Amino acid sequence: MSNRAYGQYCGFSRALEVVGERWALLIVRDLLISPKRFSDLHRGLPGIPTNVLTTRLGELEDAGIVARRALPRPERGTVYELTEYGNQLETVVMDLGRWGAKSLGDPRPDETITSDSIQTAMRTTFQPAAARGVKVNYELRMGPVVIHARVERGKLVTGSGPLEDPDLVIESGPALRGLMAREITPAEAIKNGSVKITGDRRFLNQFIELFRI
Amino acid sequence: MSNRAYGQYCGFSRALEVVGERWALLIVRDLLISPKRFSDLHRGLPGIPTNVLTTRLGELEDAGIVARRALPRPERGTVYELTEYGNQLETVVMDLGRWGAKSLGDPRPDETITSDSIQTAMRTTFQPAAARGVKVNYELRMGPVVIHARVERGKLVTGSGPLEDPDLVIESGPALRGLMAREITPAEAIKNGSVKITGDRRFLNQFIELFRI
DNA sequence: CTGGATCCCTCACGATACTG
DNA sequence: CAGTATCGTGAGGGATCCAG
């Protein structure tokens, strides 16, 4: 039997053999947001050794989940992107993110936040049912990380960086999670200063309808 | 930072820290089929060392995914079962199983098949849309493993062991996967002897409508 | 018998340094 | 930028042993 195999002829075991290795699904998570170069991935995955990243990318490529693409002029370099098969992991990543968010307590001392992880969190907590007929643009600032979320026609589109025309800018730390999980109210969060907003406060009420743990 | 942590404040990372360890999701998979004792789990997970099983069960218990329950007279002993929170992993396990089944080729030399893994496979490939108004009972024999699947009112119920009143008994090896993935036709499978049936052949045609990769 | 605990060995992972 | 090279550690693999 191959060395990391589980010895079972079973789709689920096979899935884990490829995608169950340490870091593998986090790489997939980041690539679900957008294709990336080696150094982008390395930056977004705090603590991953470069040799492990190399190994995982090779394994994911061999498994047909990730493909390398050479960047044209003038950029040069290589980007990694998900294949069609790799993209099909989206539902798994979303479900697992949603499940994990429920037991996500307060941040531990050295924990960081990345642009891709927040965008994933927004996508996992998005409530399409609450988005019918809604058009709104949010800009989210968590420490140094700034992302945005556009809701329109029942769909969510996220991206990194600020927005030119936000309906609401939310500046917050981990307190945002408490808001989304209904552990505190918007009024309390603003009052105690853990969440700061720029824009009409009603958009914050709408925010916690649209994104919910 | 704790030693196996990913250093990100993110629901998805937290999920992987608990459930991303080697063997963890396979334990959950088996417990999704039914509560089990230590030795049942050990038997169903070929190759897992007992100390790793002990460690995982402890971690899963600490994370609120698994609970221990003392068995009453006359059985005695301990069973492990999923908590409500643990049960919520079902969609993840099903999705991953479905995804993995697509790239499941032929069995490798030493690979085994367990009752729980087949039942999981049946559940992941079940097509509710094809089950409307259908009532049928299948008995499946793969080598020494015998399971059954009852379809009724659009729902699937699986279990281990034979059936008293099967509409169709299917005896097969890995060839069944080719059938479910539409790589071969029922006629071919029966002709070359890779699949043997007892009962009306039309039930086999229905089978591959109900269970599909 | 069930439900583990203990020991040893190996290899994957983590950390750091270095290179085309 | 995109990795390779090297080395130490600890989790996992495998066998054996033990208490209720």
Short mmCIF file of C-alpha atoms (C1' of nucleotides) in Angstrom, two decimals:
data_model
loop_
_atom_site.label_atom_id
_atom_site.label_comp_id
_atom_site.label_asym_id
_atom_site.label_seq_id
_atom_site.Cartn_x
_atom_site.Cartn_y
_atom_site.Cartn_z
CA MET A 1 0.00 0.00 0.00
CA SER A 2 1.19 3.47 -0.86
CA ASN A 3 2.54 5.35 2.10
CA ARG A 4 -0.13 7.91 2.91
CA ALA A 5 -3.04 5.85 1.66
CA TYR A 6 -5.92 4.75 3.83
CA GLY A 7 -6.24 1.30 2.30
CA GLN A 8 -9.90 1.59 1.46
CA TYR A 9 -11.45 1.47 -1.97
CA CYS A 10 -13.79 4.36 -1.39
CA GLY A 11 -14.34 7.79 -2.92
CA PHE A 12 -14.22 9.52 0.40
CA SER A 13 -10.91 7.96 1.42
CA ARG A 14 -9.42 8.84 -1.93
CA ALA A 15 -10.54 12.42 -1.55
CA LEU A 16 -8.82 12.62 1.82
CA GLU A 17 -5.63 11.14 0.46
CA VAL A 18 -5.28 14.02 -1.96
CA VAL A 19 -6.90 16.90 -0.21
CA GLY A 20 -6.62 15.80 3.41
CA GLU A 21 -2.94 16.55 3.79
CA ARG A 22 -1.96 19.42 5.97
CA TRP A 23 -2.32 22.82 4.19
CA ALA A 24 -3.86 21.34 1.06
CA LEU A 25 -7.38 22.64 1.52
CA LEU A 26 -6.11 26.02 2.64
CA ILE A 27 -4.28 26.31 -0.66
CA VAL A 28 -7.50 25.40 -2.43
CA ARG A 29 -9.39 27.96 -0.36
CA ASP A 30 -7.07 30.75 -1.45
CA LEU A 31 -7.14 29.65 -5.07
CA LEU A 32 -10.93 29.66 -4.97
CA ILE A 33 -10.69 33.40 -4.43
CA SER A 34 -8.32 33.94 -7.34
CA PRO A 35 -5.34 32.42 -9.14
CA LYS A 36 -2.08 33.21 -7.42
CA ARG A 37 1.64 33.05 -7.74
CA PHE A 38 3.85 31.06 -5.41
CA SER A 39 4.78 34.05 -3.33
CA ASP A 40 1.17 35.21 -3.01
CA LEU A 41 0.23 31.82 -1.63
CA HIS A 42 3.18 31.86 0.68
CA ARG A 43 2.17 35.24 2.01
CA GLY A 44 -1.44 34.20 2.49
CA LEU A 45 -0.59 31.05 4.39
CA PRO A 46 1.33 32.24 7.41
CA GLY A 47 3.83 29.68 8.54
CA ILE A 48 3.81 27.27 5.64
CA PRO A 49 7.34 26.23 4.77
CA THR A 50 8.22 26.82 1.15
CA ASN A 51 9.16 23.22 0.58
CA VAL A 52 5.80 22.05 1.87
CA LEU A 53 4.07 24.54 -0.39
CA THR A 54 6.08 23.23 -3.32
CA THR A 55 5.22 19.63 -2.44
CA ARG A 56 1.50 20.36 -2.03
CA LEU A 57 1.28 22.27 -5.28
CA GLY A 58 2.93 19.34 -7.02
CA GLU A 59 0.52 16.87 -5.47
CA LEU A 60 -2.48 19.01 -6.27
CA GLU A 61 -1.25 19.37 -9.82
CA ASP A 62 -0.75 15.61 -10.17
CA ALA A 63 -4.26 15.06 -8.85
CA GLY A 64 -5.69 17.38 -11.47
CA ILE A 65 -6.87 19.96 -8.97
CA VAL A 66 -4.43 22.74 -9.72
CA ALA A 67 -2.82 23.83 -12.97
CA ARG A 68 0.21 26.01 -13.57
CA ARG A 69 0.02 28.74 -16.13
CA ALA A 70 2.87 30.83 -17.40
CA LEU A 71 2.14 34.52 -17.18
CA PRO A 72 2.52 36.49 -20.42
CA ARG A 73 4.54 39.66 -20.87
CA PRO A 74 5.24 41.94 -19.14
CA GLU A 75 4.42 40.24 -15.86
CA ARG A 76 6.33 37.00 -16.27
CA GLY A 77 6.30 34.22 -13.76
CA THR A 78 3.87 31.44 -12.98
CA VAL A 79 0.39 31.40 -11.57
CA TYR A 80 -1.44 28.50 -10.01
CA GLU A 81 -5.13 28.16 -10.63
CA LEU A 82 -7.82 25.62 -9.96
CA THR A 83 -8.92 23.27 -12.68
CA GLU A 84 -12.57 22.55 -13.32
CA TYR A 85 -12.25 19.55 -11.00
CA GLY A 86 -10.57 21.64 -8.36
CA ASN A 87 -13.30 24.24 -8.54
CA GLN A 88 -15.81 21.58 -7.63
CA LEU A 89 -14.32 21.65 -4.14
CA GLU A 90 -16.03 24.96 -3.57
CA THR A 91 -19.10 23.48 -1.90
CA VAL A 92 -16.91 21.45 0.44
CA VAL A 93 -14.83 24.46 1.42
CA MET A 94 -17.92 26.59 1.94
CA ASP A 95 -19.68 23.95 4.03
CA LEU A 96 -16.64 23.34 6.17
CA GLY A 97 -16.08 27.06 6.64
CA ARG A 98 -19.67 27.53 7.69
CA TRP A 99 -19.41 24.62 10.10
CA GLY A 100 -16.16 25.87 11.61
CA ALA A 101 -17.43 29.43 12.00
CA LYS A 102 -20.00 28.20 14.49
CA SER A 103 -17.36 27.20 17.00
CA LEU A 104 -14.99 30.05 16.24
CA GLY A 105 -14.40 31.82 19.50
CA ASP A 106 -12.10 34.73 20.07
CA PRO A 107 -8.85 35.03 18.16
CA ARG A 108 -5.80 33.48 19.73
CA PRO A 109 -2.77 35.63 20.43
CA ASP A 110 -0.78 35.21 17.24
CA GLU A 111 -3.58 34.68 14.81
CA THR A 112 -3.66 36.74 11.66
CA ILE A 113 -6.37 37.61 9.21
CA THR A 114 -5.87 37.52 5.48
CA SER A 115 -7.80 39.05 2.67
CA ASP A 116 -8.67 35.63 1.27
CA SER A 117 -9.85 34.23 4.57
CA ILE A 118 -12.24 37.13 5.14
CA GLN A 119 -13.57 36.86 1.63
CA THR A 120 -14.13 33.15 2.21
CA ALA A 121 -15.90 33.94 5.45
CA MET A 122 -18.18 36.41 3.68
CA ARG A 123 -19.02 33.86 1.04
CA THR A 124 -19.72 31.07 3.51
CA THR A 125 -22.01 33.19 5.65
CA PHE A 126 -23.85 34.83 2.76
CA GLN A 127 -27.61 34.29 2.89
CA PRO A 128 -28.99 34.34 -0.66
CA ALA A 129 -32.52 34.31 0.69
CA ALA A 130 -31.94 37.67 2.34
CA ALA A 131 -30.40 39.13 -0.80
CA ARG A 132 -33.41 39.05 -3.09
CA GLY A 133 -33.88 42.43 -4.65
CA VAL A 134 -31.00 43.91 -2.68
CA LYS A 135 -28.22 46.01 -4.14
CA VAL A 136 -25.60 47.20 -1.72
CA ASN A 137 -21.83 47.64 -1.53
CA TYR A 138 -19.80 47.17 1.61
CA GLU A 139 -16.22 47.96 2.36
CA LEU A 140 -14.71 46.00 5.22
CA ARG A 141 -11.59 46.97 7.10
CA MET A 142 -10.06 44.57 9.57
CA GLY A 143 -6.78 45.99 10.72
CA PRO A 144 -4.53 46.30 7.69
CA VAL A 145 -6.78 44.15 5.50
CA VAL A 146 -9.39 45.83 3.35
CA ILE A 147 -11.91 43.94 1.25
CA HIS A 148 -15.23 44.70 -0.32
CA ALA A 149 -18.47 42.86 -0.93
CA ARG A 150 -21.03 43.73 -3.56
CA VAL A 151 -24.49 42.26 -3.34
CA GLU A 152 -26.73 42.46 -6.39
CA ARG A 153 -29.46 40.31 -7.92
CA GLY A 154 -29.17 37.80 -5.11
CA LYS A 155 -25.50 37.28 -5.82
CA LEU A 156 -22.39 38.14 -3.83
CA VAL A 157 -19.13 39.26 -5.35
CA THR A 158 -16.14 39.84 -3.11
CA GLY A 159 -12.76 41.36 -3.84
CA SER A 160 -9.75 42.79 -2.10
CA GLY A 161 -9.08 46.45 -1.62
CA PRO A 162 -11.36 49.42 -1.02
CA LEU A 163 -14.35 50.59 -2.97
CA GLU A 164 -15.02 53.91 -4.65
CA ASP A 165 -18.73 53.96 -3.96
CA PRO A 166 -19.43 52.02 -0.75
CA ASP A 167 -22.85 52.30 0.83
CA LEU A 168 -21.22 51.46 4.12
CA VAL A 169 -17.68 51.17 5.39
CA ILE A 170 -17.29 48.83 8.33
CA GLU A 171 -14.17 48.99 10.42
CA SER A 172 -13.91 46.26 12.95
CA GLY A 173 -11.89 43.58 14.61
CA PRO A 174 -13.08 40.12 15.60
CA ALA A 175 -16.18 41.73 17.10
CA LEU A 176 -17.74 41.47 13.67
CA ARG A 177 -18.10 37.78 14.23
CA GLY A 178 -20.17 38.34 17.35
CA LEU A 179 -22.40 40.60 15.33
CA MET A 180 -22.88 38.04 12.58
CA ALA A 181 -23.58 35.32 15.12
CA ARG A 182 -26.17 37.51 16.85
CA GLU A 183 -24.21 37.48 20.08
CA ILE A 184 -24.33 41.26 20.29
CA THR A 185 -26.52 43.86 18.63
CA PRO A 186 -25.33 46.52 16.18
CA ALA A 187 -26.20 49.18 18.73
CA GLU A 188 -24.00 47.58 21.38
CA ALA A 189 -21.14 47.01 18.97
CA ILE A 190 -21.12 50.64 17.88
CA LYS A 191 -21.57 51.89 21.39
CA ASN A 192 -18.62 50.02 22.83
CA GLY A 193 -16.51 51.00 19.85
CA SER A 194 -15.69 47.50 18.67
CA VAL A 195 -17.33 48.27 15.33
CA LYS A 196 -17.08 51.61 13.57
CA ILE A 197 -19.12 52.51 10.53
CA THR A 198 -19.17 55.22 7.92
CA GLY A 199 -22.50 55.50 6.19
CA ASP A 200 -26.13 54.92 6.94
CA ARG A 201 -26.59 52.74 9.98
CA ARG A 202 -29.46 50.85 8.38
CA PHE A 203 -26.95 49.23 6.05
CA LEU A 204 -25.36 47.62 9.08
CA ASN A 205 -28.67 46.06 10.05
CA GLN A 206 -28.95 44.79 6.52
CA PHE A 207 -25.39 43.49 6.69
CA ILE A 208 -26.17 41.10 9.51
CA GLU A 209 -29.17 39.83 7.58
CA LEU A 210 -27.03 39.16 4.55
CA PHE A 211 -24.13 37.58 6.40
CA ARG A 212 -25.00 35.28 9.21
CA ILE A 213 -23.32 32.59 11.26
CA MET B 1 0.68 29.64 18.65
CA SER B 2 -0.47 26.13 19.45
CA ASN B 3 1.49 23.51 17.64
CA ARG B 4 -0.98 22.18 15.09
CA ALA B 5 -2.75 25.47 14.52
CA TYR B 6 -2.77 27.31 11.24
CA GLY B 7 -2.42 30.75 12.75
CA GLN B 8 -5.43 32.23 11.05
CA TYR B 9 -8.53 33.58 12.68
CA CYS B 10 -10.95 31.94 10.30
CA GLY B 11 -13.75 29.42 10.56
CA PHE B 12 -12.36 27.28 7.82
CA SER B 13 -8.90 27.04 9.38
CA ARG B 14 -10.42 26.18 12.73
CA ALA B 15 -12.47 23.43 11.15
CA LEU B 16 -9.34 21.94 9.63
CA GLU B 17 -7.50 22.08 12.92
CA VAL B 18 -10.07 19.79 14.50
CA VAL B 19 -11.26 17.67 11.69
CA GLY B 20 -8.34 17.90 9.29
CA GLU B 21 -6.05 15.58 11.20
CA ARG B 22 -5.30 12.26 9.67
CA TRP B 23 -8.11 9.70 10.22
CA ALA B 24 -10.44 12.20 11.88
CA LEU B 25 -12.99 12.50 9.09
CA LEU B 26 -12.93 8.76 8.47
CA ILE B 27 -13.96 8.25 12.07
CA VAL B 28 -16.75 10.75 11.55
CA ARG B 29 -17.77 8.97 8.36
CA ASP B 30 -18.18 5.68 10.17
CA LEU B 31 -20.02 7.28 13.06
CA LEU B 32 -22.41 8.90 10.60
CA ILE B 33 -23.55 5.39 9.70
CA SER B 34 -24.09 4.36 13.31
CA PRO B 35 -22.64 4.70 16.82
CA LYS B 36 -19.78 2.29 17.41
CA ARG B 37 -17.51 0.88 20.02
CA PHE B 38 -13.78 1.29 19.97
CA SER B 39 -13.17 -2.11 18.46
CA ASP B 40 -15.79 -1.60 15.76
CA LEU B 41 -14.06 1.58 14.71
CA HIS B 42 -10.72 -0.14 14.80
CA ARG B 43 -12.00 -2.91 12.57
CA GLY B 44 -13.59 -0.49 10.11
CA LEU B 45 -10.45 1.64 9.75
CA PRO B 46 -7.83 -0.75 8.46
CA GLY B 47 -4.40 0.25 9.60
CA ILE B 48 -5.21 2.84 12.21
CA PRO B 49 -3.02 2.34 15.27
CA THR B 50 -4.99 2.05 18.48
CA ASN B 51 -3.17 4.95 20.07
CA VAL B 52 -4.05 7.22 17.19
CA LEU B 53 -7.67 6.12 17.42
CA THR B 54 -7.64 6.88 21.13
CA THR B 55 -6.09 10.29 20.54
CA ARG B 56 -8.53 11.21 17.77
CA LEU B 57 -11.55 10.15 19.77
CA GLY B 58 -10.33 12.29 22.63
CA GLU B 59 -9.80 15.29 20.36
CA LEU B 60 -13.17 14.84 18.72
CA GLU B 61 -14.77 14.59 22.12
CA ASP B 62 -13.03 17.74 23.33
CA ALA B 63 -14.21 19.54 20.23
CA GLY B 64 -17.80 18.54 20.92
CA ILE B 65 -18.10 16.37 17.84
CA VAL B 66 -18.19 12.96 19.47
CA ALA B 67 -19.70 11.83 22.76
CA ARG B 68 -19.06 8.67 24.76
CA ARG B 69 -21.97 6.76 26.11
CA ALA B 70 -21.85 3.86 28.52
CA LEU B 71 -23.77 0.86 27.24
CA PRO B 72 -26.43 -0.53 29.61
CA ARG B 73 -26.77 -4.13 30.69
CA PRO B 74 -26.17 -6.76 29.46
CA GLU B 75 -23.91 -5.41 26.72
CA ARG B 76 -21.56 -3.24 28.76
CA GLY B 77 -18.79 -1.22 27.31
CA THR B 78 -18.67 2.17 25.66
CA VAL B 79 -20.03 3.49 22.42
CA TYR B 80 -18.97 6.60 20.58
CA GLU B 81 -21.59 8.62 18.79
CA LEU B 82 -21.80 11.94 17.03
CA THR B 83 -23.18 14.94 18.81
CA GLU B 84 -25.60 17.29 17.12
CA TYR B 85 -22.65 19.43 16.07
CA GLY B 86 -20.82 16.39 14.75
CA ASN B 87 -23.82 15.34 12.74
CA GLN B 88 -23.69 18.63 10.92
CA LEU B 89 -20.57 17.35 9.19
CA GLU B 90 -22.74 15.06 7.12
CA THR B 91 -23.02 17.45 4.18
CA VAL B 92 -19.25 17.89 4.13
CA VAL B 93 -18.62 14.15 4.18
CA MET B 94 -21.21 13.54 1.49
CA ASP B 95 -19.86 16.28 -0.76
CA LEU B 96 -16.28 15.11 -0.38
CA GLY B 97 -17.29 11.52 -1.01
CA ARG B 98 -19.13 12.52 -4.14
CA TRP B 99 -16.19 14.57 -5.32
CA GLY B 100 -13.70 11.79 -4.63
CA ALA B 101 -15.80 9.15 -6.33
CA LYS B 102 -15.36 10.95 -9.63
CA SER B 103 -11.66 10.26 -9.71
CA LEU B 104 -11.85 6.84 -8.12
CA GLY B 105 -10.19 4.48 -10.53
CA ASP B 106 -9.60 0.80 -10.02
CA PRO B 107 -8.82 -0.55 -6.57
CA ARG B 108 -5.20 -0.76 -5.58
CA PRO B 109 -3.75 -4.10 -4.57
CA ASP B 110 -4.30 -4.09 -0.83
CA GLU B 111 -7.41 -1.99 -0.64
CA THR B 112 -10.33 -3.26 1.34
CA ILE B 113 -14.00 -2.46 1.34
CA THR B 114 -15.98 -1.98 4.50
CA SER B 115 -19.66 -2.02 5.17
CA ASP B 116 -19.61 1.61 6.27
CA SER B 117 -17.68 2.82 3.25
CA ILE B 118 -20.13 1.22 0.84
CA GLN B 119 -23.07 2.62 2.70
CA THR B 120 -21.46 6.03 2.56
CA ALA B 121 -20.90 5.58 -1.16
CA MET B 122 -24.55 4.68 -1.66
CA ARG B 123 -25.66 7.74 0.24
CA THR B 124 -23.34 10.10 -1.59
CA THR B 125 -24.39 8.88 -5.01
CA PHE B 126 -28.10 8.71 -4.25
CA GLN B 127 -30.23 10.80 -6.61
CA PRO B 128 -33.35 11.94 -4.78
CA ALA B 129 -34.79 13.29 -8.02
CA ALA B 130 -34.83 9.80 -9.49
CA ALA B 131 -36.45 8.34 -6.38
CA ARG B 132 -39.78 10.10 -6.51
CA GLY B 133 -42.54 7.56 -6.19
CA VAL B 134 -40.09 4.69 -6.14
CA LYS B 135 -40.13 1.85 -3.64
CA VAL B 136 -37.43 -0.74 -4.04
CA ASN B 137 -35.07 -2.80 -1.89
CA TYR B 138 -31.59 -3.78 -2.93
CA GLU B 139 -29.14 -6.18 -1.38
CA LEU B 140 -25.52 -5.56 -2.30
CA ARG B 141 -22.75 -8.09 -1.94
CA MET B 142 -19.15 -7.03 -2.43
CA GLY B 143 -16.95 -9.91 -1.49
CA PRO B 144 -17.54 -10.68 2.16
CA VAL B 145 -19.43 -7.43 2.78
CA VAL B 146 -23.19 -7.44 2.50
CA ILE B 147 -25.31 -4.34 2.83
CA HIS B 148 -28.77 -3.29 1.82
CA ALA B 149 -30.45 -0.14 0.56
CA ARG B 150 -34.13 0.64 0.83
CA VAL B 151 -35.60 3.41 -1.26
CA GLU B 152 -39.02 4.70 -0.39
CA ARG B 153 -40.82 8.06 -0.56
CA GLY B 154 -37.79 9.70 -2.10
CA LYS B 155 -35.62 8.67 0.83
CA LEU B 156 -32.76 6.21 1.12
CA VAL B 157 -32.09 4.05 4.13
CA THR B 158 -29.01 1.86 4.20
CA GLY B 159 -27.94 -0.84 6.60
CA SER B 160 -25.54 -3.69 6.93
CA GLY B 161 -26.38 -7.32 6.35
CA PRO B 162 -28.78 -9.05 3.98
CA LEU B 163 -32.44 -8.45 3.39
CA GLU B 164 -35.37 -10.81 3.67
CA ASP B 165 -37.33 -9.35 0.82
CA PRO B 166 -34.93 -7.85 -1.72
CA ASP B 167 -36.26 -6.86 -5.11
CA LEU B 168 -32.79 -7.37 -6.46
CA VAL B 169 -29.59 -8.87 -5.16
CA ILE B 170 -26.45 -7.44 -6.75
CA GLU B 171 -23.21 -9.29 -6.41
CA SER B 172 -20.25 -7.39 -7.71
CA GLY B 173 -16.74 -6.18 -7.24
CA PRO B 174 -15.39 -2.78 -8.17
CA ALA B 175 -17.13 -3.07 -11.51
CA LEU B 176 -20.19 -1.61 -9.85
CA ARG B 177 -18.46 1.73 -9.86
CA GLY B 178 -18.08 1.62 -13.63
CA LEU B 179 -21.78 0.94 -13.87
CA MET B 180 -22.70 3.85 -11.65
CA ALA B 181 -20.36 6.15 -13.55
CA ARG B 182 -21.91 5.06 -16.86
CA GLU B 183 -18.60 3.72 -18.08
CA ILE B 184 -20.19 0.40 -18.95
CA THR B 185 -23.78 -0.68 -19.52
CA PRO B 186 -25.70 -3.15 -17.37
CA ALA B 187 -25.81 -5.52 -20.30
CA GLU B 188 -22.04 -5.51 -20.66
CA ALA B 189 -21.46 -5.88 -16.95
CA ILE B 190 -23.70 -8.90 -16.71
CA LYS B 191 -22.34 -10.39 -19.89
CA ASN B 192 -18.71 -10.27 -18.79
CA GLY B 193 -19.66 -11.58 -15.38
CA SER B 194 -18.36 -8.65 -13.38
CA VAL B 195 -21.84 -8.07 -12.00
CA LYS B 196 -24.24 -10.84 -11.06
CA ILE B 197 -27.85 -10.25 -10.20
CA THR B 198 -30.70 -12.21 -8.71
CA GLY B 199 -34.06 -10.72 -9.53
CA ASP B 200 -35.66 -8.73 -12.28
CA ARG B 201 -33.13 -7.10 -14.49
CA ARG B 202 -35.15 -3.92 -14.76
CA PHE B 203 -34.29 -3.20 -11.15
CA LEU B 204 -30.67 -2.96 -12.17
CA ASN B 205 -31.52 -0.29 -14.71
CA GLN B 206 -33.36 1.51 -11.99
CA PHE B 207 -30.40 1.08 -9.68
CA ILE B 208 -28.08 3.08 -11.90
CA GLU B 209 -30.67 5.82 -12.11
CA LEU B 210 -30.93 5.97 -8.34
CA PHE B 211 -27.20 5.82 -7.66
CA ARG B 212 -24.99 7.77 -9.96
CA ILE B 213 -21.45 9.07 -10.00
"C1'" DC C 1 -13.26 -10.47 25.11
"C1'" DT C 2 -13.17 -4.82 25.10
"C1'" DG C 3 -10.59 -0.64 25.55
"C1'" DG C 4 -6.97 0.97 25.59
"C1'" DA C 5 -1.46 2.08 27.21
"C1'" DT C 6 3.50 1.69 26.02
"C1'" DC C 7 7.48 1.25 23.25
"C1'" DC C 8 10.24 2.03 19.21
"C1'" DC C 9 11.06 3.50 14.62
"C1'" DT C 10 10.30 6.19 10.57
"C1'" DC C 11 9.07 9.84 7.81
"C1'" DA C 12 6.37 14.11 7.08
"C1'" DC C 13 6.42 18.47 8.64
"C1'" DG C 14 8.54 22.86 10.43
"C1'" DA C 15 12.36 26.18 10.51
"C1'" DT C 16 16.05 28.28 8.42
"C1'" DA C 17 19.35 29.13 4.96
"C1'" DC C 18 20.53 29.45 0.38
"C1'" DT C 19 20.24 29.61 -5.02
"C1'" DG C 20 19.03 30.12 -10.33
"C1'" DC D 1 10.24 35.41 -7.83
"C1'" DA D 2 10.16 30.62 -7.23
"C1'" DG D 3 11.66 27.54 -5.45
"C1'" DT D 4 15.92 23.73 -3.40
"C1'" DA D 5 18.91 22.02 0.48
"C1'" DT D 6 19.57 20.72 5.04
"C1'" DC D 7 18.44 19.33 9.48
"C1'" DG D 8 15.76 18.60 13.87
"C1'" DT D 9 11.41 17.25 15.93
"C1'" DG D 10 7.24 15.01 16.78
"C1'" DA D 11 3.07 12.75 14.93
"C1'" DG D 12 1.84 8.59 12.91
"C1'" DG D 13 2.71 3.44 11.89
"C1'" DG D 14 3.20 -1.10 13.89
"C1'" DA D 15 3.76 -4.45 17.42
"C1'" DT D 16 3.14 -5.78 21.97
"C1'" DC D 17 1.34 -5.71 26.51
"C1'" DC D 18 -2.16 -4.96 30.21
"C1'" DA D 19 -6.40 -3.88 33.20
"C1'" DG D 20 -11.42 -4.64 33.89
#
